[in-house]
Coordinates of N, CA, C and O in Angstrom, one line a residue:
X1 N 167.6 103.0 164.3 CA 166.3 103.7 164.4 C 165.9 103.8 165.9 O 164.9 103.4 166.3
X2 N 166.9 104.3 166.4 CA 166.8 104.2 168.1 C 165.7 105.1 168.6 O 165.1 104.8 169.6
X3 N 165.5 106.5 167.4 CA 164.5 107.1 168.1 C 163.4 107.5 167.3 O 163.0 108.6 167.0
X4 N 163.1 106.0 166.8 CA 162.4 106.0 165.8 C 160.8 106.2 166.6 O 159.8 106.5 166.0
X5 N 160.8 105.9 168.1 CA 159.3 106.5 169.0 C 159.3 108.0 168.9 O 158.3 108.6 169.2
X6 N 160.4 108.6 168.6 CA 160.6 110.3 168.4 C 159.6 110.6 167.7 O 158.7 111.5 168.0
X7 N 159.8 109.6 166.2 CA 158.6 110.0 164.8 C 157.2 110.0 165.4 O 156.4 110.9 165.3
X8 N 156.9 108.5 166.3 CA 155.6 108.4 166.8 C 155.0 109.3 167.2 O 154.1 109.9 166.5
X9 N 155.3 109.5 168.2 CA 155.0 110.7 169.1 C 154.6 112.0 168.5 O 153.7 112.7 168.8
X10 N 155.4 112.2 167.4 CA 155.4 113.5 166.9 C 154.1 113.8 166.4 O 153.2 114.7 166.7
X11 N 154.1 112.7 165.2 CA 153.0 112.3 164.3 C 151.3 112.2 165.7 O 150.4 113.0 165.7
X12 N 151.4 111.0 166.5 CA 150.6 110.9 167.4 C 150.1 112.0 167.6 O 149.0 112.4 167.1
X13 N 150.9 112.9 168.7 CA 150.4 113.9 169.4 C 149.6 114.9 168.5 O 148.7 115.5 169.0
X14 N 149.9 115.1 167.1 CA 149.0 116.0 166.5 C 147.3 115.1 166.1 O 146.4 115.7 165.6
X15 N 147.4 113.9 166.3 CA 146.2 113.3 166.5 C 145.4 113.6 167.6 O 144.3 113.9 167.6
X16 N 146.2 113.3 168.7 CA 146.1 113.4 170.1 C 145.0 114.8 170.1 O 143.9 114.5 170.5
X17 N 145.2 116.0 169.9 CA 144.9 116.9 170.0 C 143.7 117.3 169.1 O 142.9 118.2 169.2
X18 N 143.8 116.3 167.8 CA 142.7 116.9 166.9 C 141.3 116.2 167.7 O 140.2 116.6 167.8
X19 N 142.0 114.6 168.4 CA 140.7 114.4 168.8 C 139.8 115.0 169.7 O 138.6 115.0 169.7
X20 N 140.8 115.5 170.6 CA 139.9 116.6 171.6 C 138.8 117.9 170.8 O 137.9 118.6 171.1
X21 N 139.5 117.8 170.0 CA 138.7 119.4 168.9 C 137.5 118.6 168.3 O 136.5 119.4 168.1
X22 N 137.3 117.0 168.0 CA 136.4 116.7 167.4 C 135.6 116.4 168.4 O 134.4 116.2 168.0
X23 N 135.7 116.3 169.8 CA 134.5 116.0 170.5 C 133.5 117.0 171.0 O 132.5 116.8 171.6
X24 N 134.3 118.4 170.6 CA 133.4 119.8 170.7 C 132.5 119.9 169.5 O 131.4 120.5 169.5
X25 N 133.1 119.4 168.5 CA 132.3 119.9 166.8 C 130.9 119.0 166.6 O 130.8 117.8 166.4
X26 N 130.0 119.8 166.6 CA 128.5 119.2 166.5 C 128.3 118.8 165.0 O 127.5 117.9 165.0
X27 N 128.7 119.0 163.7 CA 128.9 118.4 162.3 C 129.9 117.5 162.0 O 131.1 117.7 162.3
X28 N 129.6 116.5 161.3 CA 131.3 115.9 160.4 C 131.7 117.3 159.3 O 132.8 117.4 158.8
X29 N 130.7 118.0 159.3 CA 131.5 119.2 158.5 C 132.3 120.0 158.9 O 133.2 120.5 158.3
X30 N 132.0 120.2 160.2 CA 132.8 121.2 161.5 C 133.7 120.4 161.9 O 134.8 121.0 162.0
X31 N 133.7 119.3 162.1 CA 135.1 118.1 162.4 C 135.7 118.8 161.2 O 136.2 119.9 161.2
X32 N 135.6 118.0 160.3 CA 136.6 117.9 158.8 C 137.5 119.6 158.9 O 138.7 119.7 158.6
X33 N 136.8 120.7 159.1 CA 137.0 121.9 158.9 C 138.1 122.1 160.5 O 139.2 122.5 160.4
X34 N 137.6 121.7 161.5 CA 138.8 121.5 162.6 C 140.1 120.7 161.9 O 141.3 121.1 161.9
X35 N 139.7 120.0 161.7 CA 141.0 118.8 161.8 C 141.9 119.5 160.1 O 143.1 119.5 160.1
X36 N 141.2 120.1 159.1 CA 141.9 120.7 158.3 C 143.0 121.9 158.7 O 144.2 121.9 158.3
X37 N 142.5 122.8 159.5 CA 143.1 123.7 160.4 C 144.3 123.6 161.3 O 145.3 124.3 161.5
X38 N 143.6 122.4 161.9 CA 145.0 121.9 162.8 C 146.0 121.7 161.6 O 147.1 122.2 161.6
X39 N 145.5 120.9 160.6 CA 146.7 120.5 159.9 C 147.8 122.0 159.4 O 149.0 122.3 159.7
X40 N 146.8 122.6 158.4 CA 147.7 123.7 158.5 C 148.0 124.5 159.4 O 148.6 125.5 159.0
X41 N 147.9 124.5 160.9 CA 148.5 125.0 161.9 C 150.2 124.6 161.6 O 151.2 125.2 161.2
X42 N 149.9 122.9 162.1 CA 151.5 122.4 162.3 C 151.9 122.7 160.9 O 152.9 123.5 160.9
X43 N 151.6 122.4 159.7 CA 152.2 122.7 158.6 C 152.9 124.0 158.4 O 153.9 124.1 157.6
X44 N 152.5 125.1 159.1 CA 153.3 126.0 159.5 C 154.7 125.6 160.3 O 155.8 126.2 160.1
X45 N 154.7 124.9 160.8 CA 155.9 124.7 161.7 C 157.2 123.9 160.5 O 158.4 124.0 160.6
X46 N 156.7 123.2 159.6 CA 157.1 122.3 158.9 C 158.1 122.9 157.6 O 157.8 123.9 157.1
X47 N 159.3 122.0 157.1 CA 159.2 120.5 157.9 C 160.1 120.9 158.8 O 160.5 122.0 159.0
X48 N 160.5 119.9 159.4 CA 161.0 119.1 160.6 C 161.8 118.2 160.9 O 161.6 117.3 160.1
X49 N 162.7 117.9 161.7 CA 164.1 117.2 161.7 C 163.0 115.9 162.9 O 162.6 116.1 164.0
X50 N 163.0 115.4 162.5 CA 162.0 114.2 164.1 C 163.4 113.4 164.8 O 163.5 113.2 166.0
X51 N 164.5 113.1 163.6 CA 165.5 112.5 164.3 C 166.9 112.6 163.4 O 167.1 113.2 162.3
X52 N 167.5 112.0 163.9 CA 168.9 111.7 162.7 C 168.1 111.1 161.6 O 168.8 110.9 160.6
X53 N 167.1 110.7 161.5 CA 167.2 109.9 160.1 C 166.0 110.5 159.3 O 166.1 110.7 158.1
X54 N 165.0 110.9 160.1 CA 164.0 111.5 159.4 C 163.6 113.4 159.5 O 163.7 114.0 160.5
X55 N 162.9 113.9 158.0 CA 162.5 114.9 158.7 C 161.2 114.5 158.1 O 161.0 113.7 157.2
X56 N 159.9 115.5 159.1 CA 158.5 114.9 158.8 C 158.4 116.7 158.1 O 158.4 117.8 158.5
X57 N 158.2 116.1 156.7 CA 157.8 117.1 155.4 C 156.7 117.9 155.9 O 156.9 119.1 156.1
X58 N 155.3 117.4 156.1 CA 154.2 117.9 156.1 C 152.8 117.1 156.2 O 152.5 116.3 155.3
X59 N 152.3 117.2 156.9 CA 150.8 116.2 156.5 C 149.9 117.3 156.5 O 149.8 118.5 157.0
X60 N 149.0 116.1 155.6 CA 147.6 116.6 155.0 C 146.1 115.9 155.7 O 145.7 114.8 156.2
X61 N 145.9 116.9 155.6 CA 144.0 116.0 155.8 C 142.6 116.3 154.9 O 142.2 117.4 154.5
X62 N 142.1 114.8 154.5 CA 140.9 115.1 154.4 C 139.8 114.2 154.6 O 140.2 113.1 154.3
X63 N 138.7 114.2 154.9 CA 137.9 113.7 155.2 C 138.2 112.4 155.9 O 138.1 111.3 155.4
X64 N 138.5 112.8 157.2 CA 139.0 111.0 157.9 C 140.6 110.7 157.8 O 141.3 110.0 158.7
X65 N 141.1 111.2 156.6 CA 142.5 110.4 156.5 C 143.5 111.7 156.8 O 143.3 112.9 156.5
X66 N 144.6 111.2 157.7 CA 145.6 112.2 158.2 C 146.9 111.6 157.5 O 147.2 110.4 157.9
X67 N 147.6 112.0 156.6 CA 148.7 111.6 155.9 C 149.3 112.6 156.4 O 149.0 113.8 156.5
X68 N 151.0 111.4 157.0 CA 152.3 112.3 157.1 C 153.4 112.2 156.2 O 153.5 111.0 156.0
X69 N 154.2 112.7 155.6 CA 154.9 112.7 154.6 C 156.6 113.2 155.3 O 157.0 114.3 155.7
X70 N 157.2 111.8 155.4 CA 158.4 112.1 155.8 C 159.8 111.8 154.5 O 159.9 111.3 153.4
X71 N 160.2 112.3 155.0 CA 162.3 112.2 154.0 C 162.9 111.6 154.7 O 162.9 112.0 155.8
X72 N 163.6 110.2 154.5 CA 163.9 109.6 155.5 C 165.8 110.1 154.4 O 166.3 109.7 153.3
X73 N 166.5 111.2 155.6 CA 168.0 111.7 155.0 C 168.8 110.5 155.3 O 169.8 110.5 154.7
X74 N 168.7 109.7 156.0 CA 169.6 109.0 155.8 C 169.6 107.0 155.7 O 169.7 106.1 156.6
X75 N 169.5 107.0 154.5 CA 169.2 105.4 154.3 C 169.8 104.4 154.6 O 169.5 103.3 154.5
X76 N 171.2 105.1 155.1 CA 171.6 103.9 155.9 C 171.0 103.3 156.7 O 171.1 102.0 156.8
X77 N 170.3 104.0 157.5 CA 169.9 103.8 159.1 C 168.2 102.8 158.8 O 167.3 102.2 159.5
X78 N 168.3 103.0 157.9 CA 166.5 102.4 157.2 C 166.9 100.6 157.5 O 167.4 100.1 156.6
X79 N 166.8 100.3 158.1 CA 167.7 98.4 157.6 C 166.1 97.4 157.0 O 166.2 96.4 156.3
X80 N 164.7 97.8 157.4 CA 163.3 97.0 157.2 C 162.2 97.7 157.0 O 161.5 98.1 157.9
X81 N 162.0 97.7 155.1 CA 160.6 98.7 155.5 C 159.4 97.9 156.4 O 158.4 98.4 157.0
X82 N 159.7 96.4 156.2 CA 158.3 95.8 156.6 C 158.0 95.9 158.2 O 156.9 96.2 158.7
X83 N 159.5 95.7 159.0 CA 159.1 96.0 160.4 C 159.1 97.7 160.5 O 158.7 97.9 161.7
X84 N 159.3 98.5 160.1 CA 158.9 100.2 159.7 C 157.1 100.2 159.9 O 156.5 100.7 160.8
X85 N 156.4 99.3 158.4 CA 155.2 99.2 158.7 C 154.2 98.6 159.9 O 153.1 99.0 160.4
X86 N 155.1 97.6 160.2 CA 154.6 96.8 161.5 C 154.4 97.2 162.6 O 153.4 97.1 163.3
X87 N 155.9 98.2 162.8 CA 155.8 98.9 163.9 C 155.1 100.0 164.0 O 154.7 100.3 165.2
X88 N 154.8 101.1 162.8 CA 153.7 101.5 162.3 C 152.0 102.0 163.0 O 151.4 102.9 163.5
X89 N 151.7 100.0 162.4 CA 150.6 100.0 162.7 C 150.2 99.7 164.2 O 149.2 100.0 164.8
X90 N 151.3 98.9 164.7 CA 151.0 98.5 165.9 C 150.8 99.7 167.2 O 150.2 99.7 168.2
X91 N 151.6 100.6 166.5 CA 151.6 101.8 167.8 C 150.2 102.4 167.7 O 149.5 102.6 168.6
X92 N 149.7 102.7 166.3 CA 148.7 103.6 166.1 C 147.7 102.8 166.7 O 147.0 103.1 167.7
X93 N 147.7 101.7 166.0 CA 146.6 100.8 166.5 C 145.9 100.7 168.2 O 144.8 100.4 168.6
X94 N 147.0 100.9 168.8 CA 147.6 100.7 170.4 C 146.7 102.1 170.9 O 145.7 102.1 171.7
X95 N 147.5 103.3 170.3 CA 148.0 104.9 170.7 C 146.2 105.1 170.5 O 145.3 105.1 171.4
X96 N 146.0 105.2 168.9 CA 145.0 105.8 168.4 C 143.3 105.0 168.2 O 142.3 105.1 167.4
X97 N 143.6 104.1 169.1 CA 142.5 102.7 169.0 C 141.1 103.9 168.6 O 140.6 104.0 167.5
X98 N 140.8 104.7 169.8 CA 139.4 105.1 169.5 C 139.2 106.0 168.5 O 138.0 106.0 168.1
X99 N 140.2 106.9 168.0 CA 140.5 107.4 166.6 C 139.9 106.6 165.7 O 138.7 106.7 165.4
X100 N 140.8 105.6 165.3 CA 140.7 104.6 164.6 C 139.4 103.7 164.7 O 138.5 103.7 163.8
X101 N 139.4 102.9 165.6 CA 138.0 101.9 165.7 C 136.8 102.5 166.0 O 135.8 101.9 165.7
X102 N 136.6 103.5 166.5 CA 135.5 104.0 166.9 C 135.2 105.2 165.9 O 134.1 105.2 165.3
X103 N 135.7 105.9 165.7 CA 135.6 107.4 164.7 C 135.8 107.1 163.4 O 135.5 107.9 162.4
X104 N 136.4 105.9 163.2 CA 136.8 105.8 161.5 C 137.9 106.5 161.1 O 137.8 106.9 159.9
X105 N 139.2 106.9 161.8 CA 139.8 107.7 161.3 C 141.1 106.8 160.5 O 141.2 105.6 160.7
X106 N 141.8 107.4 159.7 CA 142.8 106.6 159.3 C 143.8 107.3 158.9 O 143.6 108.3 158.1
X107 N 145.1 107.1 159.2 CA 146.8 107.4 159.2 C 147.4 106.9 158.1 O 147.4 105.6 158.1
X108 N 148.1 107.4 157.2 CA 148.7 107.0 155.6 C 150.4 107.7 156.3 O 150.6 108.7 157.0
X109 N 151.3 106.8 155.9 CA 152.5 107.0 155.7 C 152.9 106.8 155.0 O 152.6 105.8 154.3
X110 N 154.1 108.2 154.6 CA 154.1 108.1 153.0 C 155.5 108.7 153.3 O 155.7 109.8 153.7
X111 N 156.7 107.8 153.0 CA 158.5 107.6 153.4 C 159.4 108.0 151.9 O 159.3 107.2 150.9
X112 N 160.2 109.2 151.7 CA 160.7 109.3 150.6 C 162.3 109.1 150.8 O 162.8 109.5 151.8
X113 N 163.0 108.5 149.8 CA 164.7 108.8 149.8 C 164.9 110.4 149.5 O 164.2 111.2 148.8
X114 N 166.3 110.8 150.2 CA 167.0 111.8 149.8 C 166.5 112.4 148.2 O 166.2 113.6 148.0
X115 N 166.4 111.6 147.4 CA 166.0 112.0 145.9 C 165.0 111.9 145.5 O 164.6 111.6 144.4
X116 N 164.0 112.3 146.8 CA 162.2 111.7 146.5 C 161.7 110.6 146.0 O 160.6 110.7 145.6
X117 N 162.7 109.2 145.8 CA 161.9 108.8 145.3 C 161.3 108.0 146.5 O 161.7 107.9 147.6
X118 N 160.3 107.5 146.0 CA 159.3 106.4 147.0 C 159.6 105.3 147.6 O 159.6 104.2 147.0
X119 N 159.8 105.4 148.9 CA 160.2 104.3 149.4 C 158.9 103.4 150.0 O 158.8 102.2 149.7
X120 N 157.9 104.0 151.0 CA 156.9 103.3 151.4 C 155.6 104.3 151.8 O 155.8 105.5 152.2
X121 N 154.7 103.9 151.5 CA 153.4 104.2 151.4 C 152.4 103.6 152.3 O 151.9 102.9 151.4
X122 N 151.9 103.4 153.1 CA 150.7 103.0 154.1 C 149.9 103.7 154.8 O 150.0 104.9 155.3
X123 N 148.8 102.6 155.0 CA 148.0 103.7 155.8 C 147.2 102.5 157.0 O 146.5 101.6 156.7
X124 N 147.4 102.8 157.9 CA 146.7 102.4 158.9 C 144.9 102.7 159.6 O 144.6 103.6 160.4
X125 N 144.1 101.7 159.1 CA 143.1 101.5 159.5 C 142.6 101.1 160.4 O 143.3 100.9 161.4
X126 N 141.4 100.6 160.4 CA 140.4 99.8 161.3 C 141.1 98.4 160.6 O 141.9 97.8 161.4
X127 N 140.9 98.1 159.7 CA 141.2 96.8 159.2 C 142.5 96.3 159.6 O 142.7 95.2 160.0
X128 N 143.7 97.7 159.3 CA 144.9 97.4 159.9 C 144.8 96.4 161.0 O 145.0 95.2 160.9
X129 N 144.2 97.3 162.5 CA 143.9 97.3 163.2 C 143.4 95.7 164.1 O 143.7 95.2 165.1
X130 N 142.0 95.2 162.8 CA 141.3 94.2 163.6 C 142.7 92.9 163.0 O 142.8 92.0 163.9
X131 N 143.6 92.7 161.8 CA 144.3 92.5 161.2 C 145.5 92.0 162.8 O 146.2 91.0 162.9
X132 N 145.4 92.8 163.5 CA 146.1 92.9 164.4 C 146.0 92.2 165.6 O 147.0 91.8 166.2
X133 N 144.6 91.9 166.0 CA 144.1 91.2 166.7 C 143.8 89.8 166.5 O 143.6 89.3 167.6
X134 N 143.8 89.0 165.4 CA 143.4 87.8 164.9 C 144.7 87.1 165.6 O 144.9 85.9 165.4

């Protein structure tokens, strides 16, 4: 999972950018309506190869929560979902602190096998977050 910061990044930067759009929008109704847009901006682009191991399917948004939905093609390369989650939370937490702690926003990852089925599910919050700090 050498370029497993590839996924970060990817996922990130389309946070990265929604947050600048929410500091123009004078409603949480005009937010919610940005940040849906962006989504189906990139969902146009989608999906996506992020690395040898993953491609990122698609994310959704609503009200607060940004879910990305990746195919992880090759399961060899998977060796720990828990350090997957750990590492996870810890970047967002890091990357997206004021997203997150300040705005209430929250990041769900959602990891499928080659044959859809379910491999891992999370979502990174404030709680994640203070969880982190203790």
């Amino acid at each position: 999972m050498k370029n497993f910061t590839k996924l970060i990044i990817i996922a990130l930067a389309t946070s990265i950018s929604m947050a600048s759009i929410a500091k123009e929008a004078q409603t949480e109704q005009q937010i919610n309506e940005q940040m849906q847009q962006m989504a189906t901006k990139v969902n146009s682009q989608l999906p996506r190869k992020v690395d040898e191991m993953m491609t990122l399917l698609h994310i959704d948004y609503d009200n607060k929560v940004f879910s990305y939905f990746y195919k992880i093609d090759d399961l060899s390369q998977l060796k720990n979902t828990a350090n997957v989650e750990a590492n996870m939370t810890r970047i967002a937490c890091s990357s997206m602190n004021k997203m997150i702690n300040e705005l209430g926003y929250s990041y769900r990852y959602n990891y499928v096998a080659p044959n859809n089925e379910q491999i891992m599910d999370f979502t990174v919050n404030k709680n994640s977050c203070t969880k982190l700090t203790k």
